[in-house]
């Protein structure tokens, strides 16, 4: 799958054009390997680019082979590009940090011609907690110093501690599970999330506020219990939930039943009375739509006409939508953030929760169902039954009446600005076309 990396026209780092050249990038990375190393950079590509004036970060994926050309694996590199003359000093400073040995090559490199300092995963300059988490002795010592911070008794510190990375978003966050063994308690598992630059404190305070609502304490909706926040490492510790995400559910026939419970629980969260900063209202969703529309027209003209036809219809309809009272919203209410533990559903990843339009969450749920249908994972009939079950349960338990046309508008809008746009950006042309046809047909209108 190809990914288009766009370099801004007014970018102050002209070396990005050389970085985007796979051959030049491969040659530059090869020079950074130890001369005695028998590994070769078979090929590589720029995965992600984050740029704003004065700051540039890149993520690179390299395929590694041996001398005979046999592929050995892959290595992720995280790079920071500095203004002219500043890279070498940054490289010298980075050498004093605690670094881990990667699977291949050096932990840290410097490419002078590009003023780029390069870290090899699992090293991440924005997530220094990783060097503690991925060293069992350091991790055990960290938890032994304060066992209650991860839900253990003070008198029963861990004997062993092992971390498994679940998801790493370079430069932003890393989610992991830690398995502990204790002399008295036996085995214990805890979920952790590493953040950057103090972002963990806000996330922890938000989760605590949600946890303390009466609706959560009654069990009307569930989230993993927040244990503690480690300010030094910017780590949040939470209860580990043993369950399966709805996105990975093997028996898709269970979706209508589980979605009914999801609708009840979401209505309870929306009605919890929690007051948060306002963000994801109707105006916010319109901005998301407009950004996606502009990007498609600028970079993907082959999809522009079909995208615009749906966009124009949504634009005309939004002014006529019946009003709604803002509520707390999850803000990322997708199937991978809804876990089934065998008994009940648990919502995870409340980091972006805010005060917004309740239909924002309903639309995200519907859009993911649309993606599943477009990919052939579920039939159209099952998709409609699932959404009908979810919507009916939500409306029966909601603290306010919500018009069906508002729900349908957000479902179509989220499908377009999220799933369609992602498919287009990822060059998944067939999926994009199927999603566009689905969005054009207002499929949720037939869902009960």
Coordinates of N, CA, C and O in Angstrom, one line a residue, residues 89-222:
X89 N 25.1 19.5 17.4 CA 25.0 19.7 18.9 C 23.8 18.9 19.5 O 23.9 18.4 20.6
X90 N 22.7 18.8 18.7 CA 21.6 18.0 19.2 C 22.0 16.5 19.3 O 21.6 15.8 20.2
X91 N 22.8 16.1 18.3 CA 23.3 14.7 18.3 C 24.1 14.4 19.5 O 24.0 13.4 20.2
X92 N 25.0 15.4 19.8 CA 25.9 15.2 20.9 C 25.1 15.1 22.2 O 25.4 14.3 23.1
X93 N 24.1 15.9 22.4 CA 23.3 15.9 23.6 C 22.5 14.6 23.7 O 22.4 14.1 24.8
X94 N 22.0 14.1 22.6 CA 21.2 12.9 22.6 C 22.1 11.7 23.0 O 21.5 10.7 23.5
X95 N 23.4 11.7 22.8 CA 24.2 10.6 23.2 C 24.3 10.4 24.7 O 24.7 9.3 25.1
X96 N 23.9 11.4 25.5 CA 24.0 11.2 26.9 C 22.7 10.5 27.5 O 22.7 10.2 28.7
X97 N 21.7 10.3 26.6 CA 20.5 9.7 27.1 C 20.7 8.2 27.2 O 21.6 7.6 26.7
X98 N 19.8 7.6 28.0 CA 19.8 6.1 28.2 C 19.2 5.5 26.9 O 18.0 5.8 26.7
X99 N 19.9 4.8 26.2 CA 19.5 4.3 24.9 C 19.4 2.7 24.9 O 20.3 2.1 25.6
X100 N 18.5 2.2 24.2 CA 18.4 0.7 24.1 C 18.9 0.2 22.7 O 18.9 1.0 21.7
X101 N 19.5 -1.0 22.7 CA 20.0 -1.5 21.5 C 18.8 -2.0 20.6 O 18.0 -2.8 21.0
X102 N 18.8 -1.5 19.4 CA 17.7 -1.9 18.4 C 18.0 -3.3 17.9 O 19.0 -3.9 18.1
X103 N 17.0 -3.8 17.1 CA 17.2 -5.1 16.5 C 18.4 -5.1 15.5 O 19.1 -6.1 15.3
X104 N 18.5 -3.9 14.8 CA 19.6 -3.8 13.8 C 20.3 -2.5 13.9 O 19.6 -1.4 14.0
X105 N 21.6 -2.5 13.8 CA 22.4 -1.3 13.7 C 22.5 -0.5 15.0 O 22.3 -1.0 16.1
X106 N 22.8 0.8 14.9 CA 23.1 1.7 16.0 C 21.8 2.2 16.6 O 20.8 2.3 15.9
X107 N 21.9 2.6 17.9 CA 20.7 3.2 18.6 C 20.5 4.6 18.1 O 19.4 5.1 18.0
X108 N 21.6 5.3 17.8 CA 21.6 6.7 17.5 C 22.6 7.1 16.3 O 23.7 6.6 16.3
X109 N 22.1 7.8 15.4 CA 23.0 8.2 14.3 C 22.8 9.7 13.9 O 21.8 10.3 14.4
X110 N 23.7 10.2 13.1 CA 23.6 11.6 12.6 C 23.9 11.6 11.2 O 24.9 11.1 10.7
X111 N 23.0 12.2 10.4 CA 23.3 12.4 8.9 C 23.5 13.9 8.7 O 22.6 14.7 8.6
X112 N 24.8 14.2 8.6 CA 25.2 15.7 8.5 C 24.6 16.4 7.4 O 24.1 17.6 7.5
X113 N 24.5 15.8 6.2 CA 24.0 16.6 5.0 C 22.6 16.9 5.2 O 22.1 17.9 4.5
X114 N 21.8 16.2 6.0 CA 20.4 16.5 6.2 C 20.1 17.2 7.6 O 19.0 17.4 7.9
X115 N 21.2 17.4 8.4 CA 21.0 17.9 9.8 C 20.0 17.0 10.5 O 19.2 17.6 11.3
X116 N 20.1 15.7 10.4 CA 19.1 14.8 10.9 C 19.7 13.9 12.0 O 20.7 13.2 11.7
X117 N 19.1 13.9 13.2 CA 19.5 13.0 14.2 C 18.5 11.8 14.1 O 17.3 12.1 14.0
X118 N 19.0 10.6 14.2 CA 18.1 9.4 13.9 C 18.2 8.5 15.0 O 19.3 8.0 15.4
X119 N 17.0 8.2 15.6 CA 16.9 7.2 16.7 C 16.3 5.9 16.1 O 15.4 5.9 15.3
X120 N 16.9 4.7 16.4 CA 16.3 3.5 16.0 C 15.4 2.9 17.1 O 15.8 2.8 18.3
X121 N 14.2 2.5 16.7 CA 13.2 2.0 17.7 C 13.8 0.7 18.3 O 14.5 0.0 17.6
X122 N 13.7 0.6 19.6 CA 12.6 1.2 20.5 C 13.0 2.5 21.2 O 12.3 2.9 22.1
X123 N 14.0 3.1 20.7 CA 14.4 4.5 21.2 C 13.4 5.5 20.6 O 13.2 5.5 19.4
X124 N 12.9 6.4 21.4 CA 12.0 7.4 21.0 C 12.3 8.7 21.8 O 12.1 8.7 23.0
X125 N 12.8 9.7 21.2 CA 13.3 10.9 22.0 C 12.1 11.6 22.7 O 12.4 12.3 23.7
X126 N 10.9 11.4 22.2 CA 9.7 12.1 22.8 C 9.1 11.2 23.9 O 8.2 11.7 24.6
X127 N 9.5 10.0 24.0 CA 8.9 9.1 25.0 C 10.0 8.4 25.8 O 10.3 7.2 25.6
X128 N 10.7 9.1 26.6 CA 11.8 8.5 27.3 C 11.4 7.4 28.3 O 12.3 6.6 28.7
X129 N 10.2 7.3 28.6 CA 9.7 6.2 29.5 C 10.0 4.9 28.9 O 10.1 3.9 29.6
X130 N 10.1 4.8 27.6 CA 10.3 3.5 26.9 C 11.6 2.8 27.4 O 11.6 1.6 27.5
X131 N 12.6 3.6 27.7 CA 13.8 2.9 28.1 C 13.7 2.3 29.5 O 14.5 1.4 29.8
X132 N 12.8 2.8 30.3 CA 12.5 2.1 31.6 C 11.6 0.9 31.4 O 11.8 -0.2 31.9
X133 N 10.5 1.1 30.6 CA 9.5 0.1 30.4 C 10.1 -1.2 29.8 O 9.7 -2.3 30.1
X134 N 11.0 -1.0 28.9 CA 11.5 -2.2 28.1 C 12.8 -2.8 28.7 O 13.4 -3.7 28.1
X135 N 13.1 -2.4 29.9 CA 14.2 -3.0 30.7 C 13.6 -3.6 31.9 O 13.3 -2.9 32.9
X136 N 13.4 -4.9 32.0 CA 12.7 -5.6 33.1 C 13.2 -5.2 34.5 O 12.4 -5.0 35.4
X137 N 14.5 -5.1 34.7 CA 15.0 -4.8 36.0 C 14.6 -3.4 36.4 O 14.2 -3.1 37.6
X138 N 14.7 -2.4 35.5 CA 14.3 -1.0 35.8 C 12.8 -0.9 36.0 O 12.3 -0.2 36.9
X139 N 12.0 -1.7 35.2 CA 10.6 -1.6 35.3 C 10.2 -2.2 36.7 O 9.3 -1.6 37.4
X140 N 10.8 -3.3 37.1 CA 10.4 -4.0 38.3 C 10.8 -3.0 39.5 O 10.0 -2.8 40.4
X141 N 11.9 -2.3 39.4 CA 12.3 -1.4 40.5 C 11.4 -0.2 40.6 O 11.1 0.2 41.6
X142 N 10.9 0.3 39.4 CA 10.0 1.4 39.4 C 8.7 1.0 40.1 O 8.2 1.8 40.9
X143 N 8.2 -0.2 39.8 CA 6.9 -0.6 40.4 C 7.1 -1.0 41.9 O 6.2 -0.7 42.7
X144 N 8.2 -1.6 42.2 CA 8.5 -2.0 43.6 C 8.6 -0.8 44.5 O 8.2 -0.9 45.7
X145 N 9.0 0.3 44.0 CA 9.1 1.5 44.8 C 7.7 2.1 45.2 O 7.6 2.7 46.2
X146 N 6.7 1.7 44.4 CA 5.3 2.2 44.8 C 4.3 1.2 44.2 O 3.6 1.5 43.2
X147 N 4.2 0.0 44.8 CA 3.3 -1.0 44.2 C 1.8 -0.6 44.1 O 1.1 -1.0 43.2
X148 N 1.4 0.3 45.0 CA 0.0 0.7 45.0 C -0.3 1.6 43.8 O -1.5 1.7 43.4
X149 N 0.7 2.1 43.1 CA 0.5 2.9 42.0 C 0.0 2.1 40.8 O -0.6 2.7 39.8
X150 N 0.1 0.8 40.9 CA -0.4 -0.1 39.8 C -1.5 -1.1 40.3 O -1.7 -2.1 39.7
X151 N -2.1 -0.8 41.5 CA -3.1 -1.6 42.0 C -2.7 -2.7 42.9 O -3.5 -3.6 43.2
X152 N -1.4 -2.7 43.3 CA -1.0 -3.8 44.2 C -0.9 -3.3 45.6 O -1.0 -2.1 45.9
X153 N -0.8 -4.2 46.6 CA -0.7 -3.9 48.0 C 0.8 -3.4 48.2 O 1.7 -3.9 47.6
X154 N 0.9 -2.4 49.1 CA 2.2 -1.8 49.4 C 3.2 -2.9 49.9 O 4.4 -2.8 49.6
X155 N 2.7 -3.9 50.6 CA 3.6 -4.9 51.2 C 3.9 -6.1 50.2 O 4.6 -7.0 50.6
X156 N 3.4 -6.0 49.0 CA 3.6 -7.1 48.1 C 4.2 -6.6 46.7 O 3.5 -6.7 45.7
X157 N 5.4 -6.1 46.7 CA 6.0 -5.6 45.5 C 6.3 -6.7 44.5 O 6.4 -7.9 44.9
X158 N 6.4 -6.4 43.2 CA 6.6 -7.5 42.2 C 8.0 -8.1 42.3 O 9.0 -7.5 42.6
X159 N 8.1 -9.4 42.0 CA 9.3 -10.1 41.9 C 9.9 -10.0 40.4 O 11.1 -9.9 40.2
X160 N 9.0 -10.1 39.5 CA 9.3 -9.9 38.1 C 8.4 -8.9 37.4 O 7.2 -8.8 37.8
X161 N 8.8 -8.3 36.3 CA 8.0 -7.4 35.6 C 8.4 -7.4 34.1 O 9.6 -7.2 33.8
X162 N 7.4 -7.6 33.2 CA 7.7 -7.6 31.8 C 6.7 -6.8 31.1 O 5.5 -7.0 31.3
X163 N 7.1 -5.9 30.2 CA 6.2 -5.1 29.4 C 6.1 -5.5 28.0 O 7.1 -6.0 27.4
X164 N 4.9 -5.5 27.4 CA 4.7 -5.8 26.0 C 4.0 -4.6 25.4 O 3.0 -4.2 25.8
X165 N 4.7 -4.1 24.3 CA 4.1 -3.0 23.6 C 2.9 -3.4 22.8 O 3.0 -4.3 22.0
X166 N 1.8 -2.7 23.0 CA 0.6 -2.9 22.2 C 0.6 -2.0 20.9 O 0.3 -2.5 19.8
X167 N 0.8 -0.8 21.2 CA 0.8 0.2 20.0 C 1.8 1.3 20.4 O 1.7 1.9 21.5
X168 N 2.6 1.7 19.4 CA 3.5 2.8 19.6 C 3.3 3.8 18.5 O 3.4 3.4 17.3
X169 N 2.9 5.0 18.8 CA 2.8 6.1 17.9 C 4.0 7.0 18.1 O 4.0 7.8 19.1
X170 N 5.0 6.9 17.3 CA 6.2 7.6 17.5 C 6.0 9.1 17.8 O 5.3 9.8 17.1
X171 N 6.7 9.6 18.8 CA 6.6 11.0 19.1 C 5.4 11.4 19.8 O 5.2 12.6 20.2
X172 N 4.5 10.5 20.1 CA 3.2 10.9 20.7 C 2.8 10.0 21.9 O 2.6 10.6 23.0
X173 N 2.7 8.7 21.8 CA 2.3 7.9 22.9 C 2.7 6.4 22.6 O 2.9 6.0 21.5
X174 N 2.6 5.7 23.7 CA 2.9 4.2 23.6 C 2.0 3.5 24.6 O 2.0 3.9 25.8
X175 N 1.3 2.5 24.1 CA 0.4 1.7 25.0 C 1.1 0.4 25.2 O 1.7 -0.2 24.3
X176 N 1.0 -0.2 26.4 CA 1.7 -1.4 26.7 C 1.0 -2.1 27.9 O 0.2 -1.5 28.6
X177 N 1.2 -3.4 28.0 CA 0.7 -4.3 29.1 C 1.9 -4.7 29.9 O 3.0 -5.1 29.3
X178 N 1.8 -4.7 31.2 CA 2.9 -5.1 32.1 C 2.4 -6.3 32.9 O 1.3 -6.3 33.5
X179 N 3.1 -7.4 32.8 CA 2.8 -8.6 33.5 C 3.7 -8.7 34.7 O 5.0 -8.7 34.6
X180 N 3.1 -8.8 35.9 CA 3.9 -8.9 37.1 C 3.7 -10.2 37.9 O 2.6 -10.8 37.8
X181 N 4.7 -10.6 38.6 CA 4.5 -11.7 39.5 C 4.9 -11.2 40.9 O 5.9 -10.5 41.0
X182 N 4.1 -11.5 41.9 CA 4.3 -11.1 43.2 C 4.4 -12.3 44.2 O 3.7 -13.3 43.9
X183 N 5.1 -12.2 45.3 CA 5.3 -13.3 46.2 C 3.9 -13.7 46.8 O 3.6 -14.9 47.0
X184 N 3.1 -12.8 47.1 CA 1.8 -13.1 47.8 C 0.6 -13.0 46.8 O -0.3 -13.9 46.9
X185 N 0.6 -12.0 46.0 CA -0.6 -11.8 45.1 C -0.6 -12.7 44.0 O -1.6 -12.9 43.4
X186 N 0.5 -13.2 43.6 CA 0.6 -14.1 42.4 C 0.8 -13.2 41.2 O 1.6 -12.3 41.2
X187 N 0.1 -13.5 40.1 CA 0.2 -12.7 38.9 C -0.7 -11.5 38.9 O -1.8 -11.6 39.4
X188 N -0.3 -10.5 38.2 CA -1.1 -9.2 38.1 C -0.7 -8.6 36.8 O 0.4 -8.6 36.4
X189 N -1.7 -8.1 36.1 CA -1.5 -7.4 34.8 C -2.0 -6.0 34.9 O -3.1 -5.7 35.5
X190 N -1.3 -5.0 34.4 CA -1.7 -3.6 34.4 C -1.4 -3.0 33.0 O -0.5 -3.4 32.3
X191 N -2.3 -2.0 32.7 CA -2.1 -1.3 31.4 C -1.4 0.0 31.7 O -1.7 0.7 32.7
X192 N -0.5 0.4 30.8 CA 0.2 1.6 30.9 C 0.2 2.4 29.6 O 0.1 1.8 28.5
X193 N 0.3 3.7 29.7 CA 0.3 4.5 28.5 C 1.4 5.6 28.8 O 1.3 6.4 29.8
X194 N 2.4 5.7 27.9 CA 3.4 6.8 28.0 C 3.0 7.9 27.1 O 2.6 7.7 26.0
X195 N 3.2 9.1 27.6 CA 2.8 10.3 26.9 C 4.0 11.2 26.7 O 5.1 11.0 27.3
X196 N 3.8 12.4 26.1 CA 4.9 13.3 25.9 C 4.6 14.6 26.6 O 3.4 15.0 26.7
X197 N 5.6 15.3 27.1 CA 5.5 16.7 27.5 C 4.4 17.0 28.4 O 3.7 18.0 28.3
X198 N 4.1 16.2 29.4 CA 3.1 16.4 30.4 C 1.7 16.1 30.0 O 0.7 16.4 30.8
X199 N 1.5 15.5 28.8 CA 0.1 15.2 28.3 C -0.5 14.2 29.2 O -1.8 14.1 29.2
X200 N 0.3 13.3 29.9 CA -0.3 12.3 30.7 C -1.1 12.8 31.8 O -2.1 12.2 32.2
X201 N -0.7 13.9 32.4 CA -1.4 14.4 33.6 C -2.9 14.8 33.2 O -3.8 14.5 33.9
X202 N -3.1 15.5 32.1 CA -4.4 15.9 31.7 C -5.2 14.6 31.4 O -6.4 14.6 31.7
X203 N -4.6 13.6 30.7 CA -5.4 12.4 30.4 C -5.8 11.7 31.7 O -6.9 11.2 31.8
X204 N -4.9 11.6 32.7 CA -5.2 10.9 34.0 C -6.3 11.7 34.7 O -7.3 11.1 35.2
X205 N -6.2 13.0 34.8 CA -7.3 13.8 35.5 C -8.6 13.6 34.8 O -9.7 13.6 35.5
X206 N -8.6 13.5 33.5 CA -9.9 13.3 32.8 C -10.5 12.0 33.1 O -11.7 11.8 33.4
X207 N -9.6 10.9 33.1 CA -10.1 9.6 33.4 C -10.7 9.5 34.8 O -11.7 8.8 35.1
X208 N -10.0 10.1 35.7 CA -10.4 10.1 37.1 C -11.8 10.8 37.2 O -12.7 10.3 37.9
X209 N -12.0 11.9 36.5 CA -13.3 12.6 36.6 C -14.4 11.7 36.0 O -15.5 11.7 36.6
X210 N -14.1 11.0 35.0 CA -15.1 10.1 34.4 C -15.4 9.0 35.3 O -16.6 8.6 35.6
X211 N -14.3 8.4 35.9 CA -14.5 7.3 36.8 C -15.3 7.6 38.0 O -16.1 6.8 38.5
X212 N -15.2 8.9 38.5 CA -15.9 9.3 39.7 C -17.4 9.7 39.5 O -18.1 10.0 40.5
X213 N -17.9 9.7 38.3 CA -19.3 10.0 38.0 C -20.2 9.0 38.6 O -19.8 7.8 38.7
X214 N -21.3 9.4 39.0 CA -22.3 8.4 39.6 C -22.7 7.3 38.6 O -22.8 6.1 39.0
X215 N -22.8 7.7 37.4 CA -23.2 6.7 36.3 C -22.1 5.6 36.2 O -22.4 4.4 36.1
X216 N -20.8 6.0 36.3 CA -19.7 5.0 36.2 C -19.7 4.1 37.5 O -19.6 2.9 37.4
X217 N -19.8 4.8 38.6 CA -19.8 4.0 39.9 C -21.0 3.0 40.0 O -20.8 2.0 40.6
X218 N -22.1 3.4 39.4 CA -23.2 2.4 39.4 C -23.0 1.3 38.4 O -23.8 0.3 38.4
X219 N -22.1 1.4 37.5 CA -21.9 0.4 36.4 C -22.7 0.6 35.2 O -22.8 -0.3 34.4
X220 N -23.3 1.8 35.1 CA -24.1 2.1 33.9 C -23.2 2.1 32.6 O -23.7 1.8 31.5
X221 N -22.0 2.5 32.8 CA -21.0 2.3 31.7 C -19.7 2.0 32.4 O -19.5 2.3 33.6
X222 N -18.8 1.4 31.7 CA -17.5 1.0 32.4 C -16.3 1.5 31.6 O -16.4 1.6 30.4

